[in-house]
Amino acid sequence: MSTPSGTGPAKIRLRHLQDAKERGRPFAMLTAYDQFSARVFEEAGIEVLLVGDSVGTTVLGHESTTATTHQDMLTFTGAVARSVSRPLIVADLAFGSYQVSVEEAVRHGVDLIRAGAEMVKLEGGSAIAPQVRALVAAGIPVMGHLGFTPQSVNSLSGHRVQGRDTHAADRLAEEALALQEAGASAVVLELIPAHVAERITEVLHVPTIGIGAGPACDGQVLVWQDMAGLSGFHGRFVKTFADLRSDLRRAAEAYRGEVETRAYPTAEHSFE
């Protein structure tokens, strides 16, 4: 994924993810919703940034991603897209923006591309294959999403692992193949047994990206606030690589303390 010396790192494209799968080289994806996190992740070499509808729960304070609107997605996608140049930018189609009709899916997909996304993600299998086909026909790359699908949290009776029994596992594999046949260029697999994700990864020729789906997927994704220890969420599938929540609290406490004791600001921070 490099370019000739002096030209800088290559822009990440879909072909790079496909090449990574074929070479057996795992790649990393993180959510991003603002310029600061996006730029840091670009500097860290994260190859794919997902502007997820999880922004509703991680930033906007909603209890479910179903509350995230299409306008929310446009706002945060634009913020990320304007801030970075190298990572591939994927944006979620919000709940209700693609289920009603193929035309609605394409219209909202076009909006996200105009906002700066380079690929859109939507949840579901064969039921949304017509939407996938229409988006791809319109020149919009698509990432699928199977297993636990957060927009369907109510019908799935909460955050539960999917595909545990043989029939359910077979169904997931069939749905993944249906997405691929419809033109999806990658598929997220969320909260499914590791052996099921490995099986799906082996049968698909497009990359799989796991979240709570074991180590065999071609790539991995986490919500960045979980990964960095800011959200306080410690699900089994999450590894926290920092403790930003504690660091930020200590910084805020130190700031408050210095303000209260007039230790800050000093002459150093003042103007004549």
Coordinates of C-alpha atoms in Angstrom, one line a residue, residues 123-264:
E123 CA -27.6 -3.7 7.6
G124 CA -29.3 -6.9 6.5
G125 CA -28.9 -9.7 4.0
S126 CA -31.0 -10.9 1.1
A127 CA -33.9 -8.7 2.1
I128 CA -31.9 -5.6 1.2
A129 CA -30.1 -7.1 -1.8
P130 CA -32.2 -4.9 -4.3
Q131 CA -30.9 -1.8 -2.5
V132 CA -27.3 -3.1 -2.7
R133 CA -27.7 -3.7 -6.4
A134 CA -29.2 -0.3 -7.0
L135 CA -26.5 1.5 -5.0
V136 CA -23.7 -0.4 -6.8
A137 CA -25.4 0.4 -10.2
A138 CA -25.3 4.0 -9.2
G139 CA -21.6 3.9 -8.7
I140 CA -21.8 3.7 -4.9
P141 CA -19.6 1.0 -3.2
V142 CA -21.4 -0.9 -0.5
M143 CA -20.4 -2.6 2.8
G144 CA -22.9 -5.1 4.2
H145 CA -23.5 -5.8 7.9
L146 CA -24.7 -9.2 9.3
G147 CA -25.0 -10.9 12.6
F148 CA -26.1 -8.5 15.3
T149 CA -27.4 -5.5 13.5
P150 CA -27.9 -2.6 15.9
Q151 CA -30.7 -1.0 13.9
S152 CA -32.7 -4.2 14.5
V153 CA -32.0 -4.3 18.3
N154 CA -35.7 -4.3 19.1
S155 CA -36.6 -7.3 16.9
L156 CA -33.4 -9.1 18.1
S157 CA -34.4 -8.7 21.7
G158 CA -31.3 -6.8 22.7
H159 CA -27.5 -7.2 22.1
R160 CA -27.3 -10.9 21.6
V161 CA -24.8 -13.2 19.8
Q162 CA -26.3 -14.4 16.5
G163 CA -25.7 -17.7 14.6
R164 CA -25.1 -20.0 17.5
D165 CA -27.0 -23.0 16.2
T166 CA -26.4 -24.8 12.9
H167 CA -29.4 -23.5 11.1
A168 CA -28.7 -19.9 12.1
A169 CA -25.0 -20.2 11.1
D170 CA -26.0 -21.6 7.7
R171 CA -28.5 -18.8 7.3
L172 CA -25.7 -16.2 8.0
A173 CA -23.5 -17.8 5.4
E174 CA -26.3 -17.7 2.8
E175 CA -27.0 -14.0 3.6
A176 CA -23.4 -13.2 3.3
L177 CA -23.2 -14.8 -0.2
A178 CA -26.4 -13.0 -1.1
L179 CA -24.8 -9.6 -0.3
Q180 CA -21.7 -10.5 -2.2
E181 CA -23.8 -11.6 -5.2
A182 CA -25.7 -8.3 -5.0
G183 CA -22.4 -6.4 -5.3
A184 CA -21.3 -5.7 -1.8
S185 CA -17.5 -5.1 -1.7
A186 CA -17.1 -6.0 2.0
V187 CA -19.2 -7.4 4.9
V188 CA -19.1 -6.5 8.6
L189 CA -19.8 -9.5 10.9
E190 CA -20.9 -8.5 14.4
L191 CA -21.4 -10.7 17.5
I192 CA -21.2 -14.1 15.9
P193 CA -19.3 -17.2 16.9
A194 CA -15.7 -17.1 15.8
H195 CA -16.0 -20.4 13.8
V196 CA -19.0 -19.1 11.9
A197 CA -17.1 -15.9 11.0
E198 CA -14.2 -18.0 9.9
R199 CA -16.4 -20.1 7.7
I200 CA -18.0 -17.0 6.1
T201 CA -14.6 -15.4 5.6
E202 CA -13.4 -18.5 3.7
V203 CA -16.5 -18.7 1.4
L204 CA -16.6 -15.0 0.5
H205 CA -14.1 -13.5 -2.0
V206 CA -14.8 -10.0 -0.6
P207 CA -13.3 -9.0 2.8
T208 CA -15.0 -9.5 6.1
I209 CA -14.6 -7.1 9.0
G210 CA -15.2 -8.5 12.4
I211 CA -16.5 -6.9 15.6
G212 CA -17.0 -9.6 18.3
A213 CA -16.5 -12.2 15.5
G214 CA -13.1 -13.7 16.3
P215 CA -9.7 -13.4 14.8
A216 CA -10.3 -15.0 11.4
C217 CA -11.9 -12.0 9.7
D218 CA -10.0 -10.1 7.1
G219 CA -10.2 -6.9 9.2
Q220 CA -11.4 -5.7 12.6
V221 CA -13.4 -2.7 13.7
L222 CA -14.2 -1.2 17.1
V223 CA -16.0 1.9 18.3
W224 CA -13.1 4.2 19.0
Q225 CA -14.4 5.4 22.4
D226 CA -14.6 1.7 23.5
M227 CA -11.1 1.0 22.2
A228 CA -9.6 4.0 23.9
G229 CA -11.4 3.5 27.3
L230 CA -13.4 6.6 27.0
S231 CA -16.9 5.1 27.0
G232 CA -16.5 2.8 29.9
F233 CA -18.0 -0.1 27.9
H234 CA -16.2 -3.3 28.6
G235 CA -18.0 -5.9 26.4
R236 CA -16.3 -9.3 26.0
F237 CA -15.2 -8.5 22.5
V238 CA -13.7 -5.1 23.4
K239 CA -10.1 -4.6 24.3
T240 CA -9.2 -1.2 25.7
F241 CA -5.9 0.1 24.5
A242 CA -5.9 3.2 26.7
D243 CA -7.7 4.8 29.6
L244 CA -8.8 8.1 28.2
R245 CA -11.7 8.3 30.6
S246 CA -9.4 8.4 33.6
D247 CA -6.9 10.7 31.9
L248 CA -9.6 13.2 30.9
R249 CA -11.1 13.2 34.3
R250 CA -7.7 13.8 36.0
A251 CA -7.0 16.6 33.6
A252 CA -10.4 18.2 34.3
E253 CA -9.9 17.8 38.0
A254 CA -6.5 19.4 37.8
Y255 CA -7.9 22.3 35.8
R256 CA -10.7 22.8 38.3
G257 CA -8.3 22.7 41.2
E258 CA -6.0 25.3 39.6
V259 CA -8.9 27.6 38.8
E260 CA -10.2 27.4 42.3
T261 CA -6.8 28.2 43.9
R262 CA -6.0 30.8 41.3
A263 CA -3.0 28.8 40.2
Y264 CA -4.3 29.2 36.7

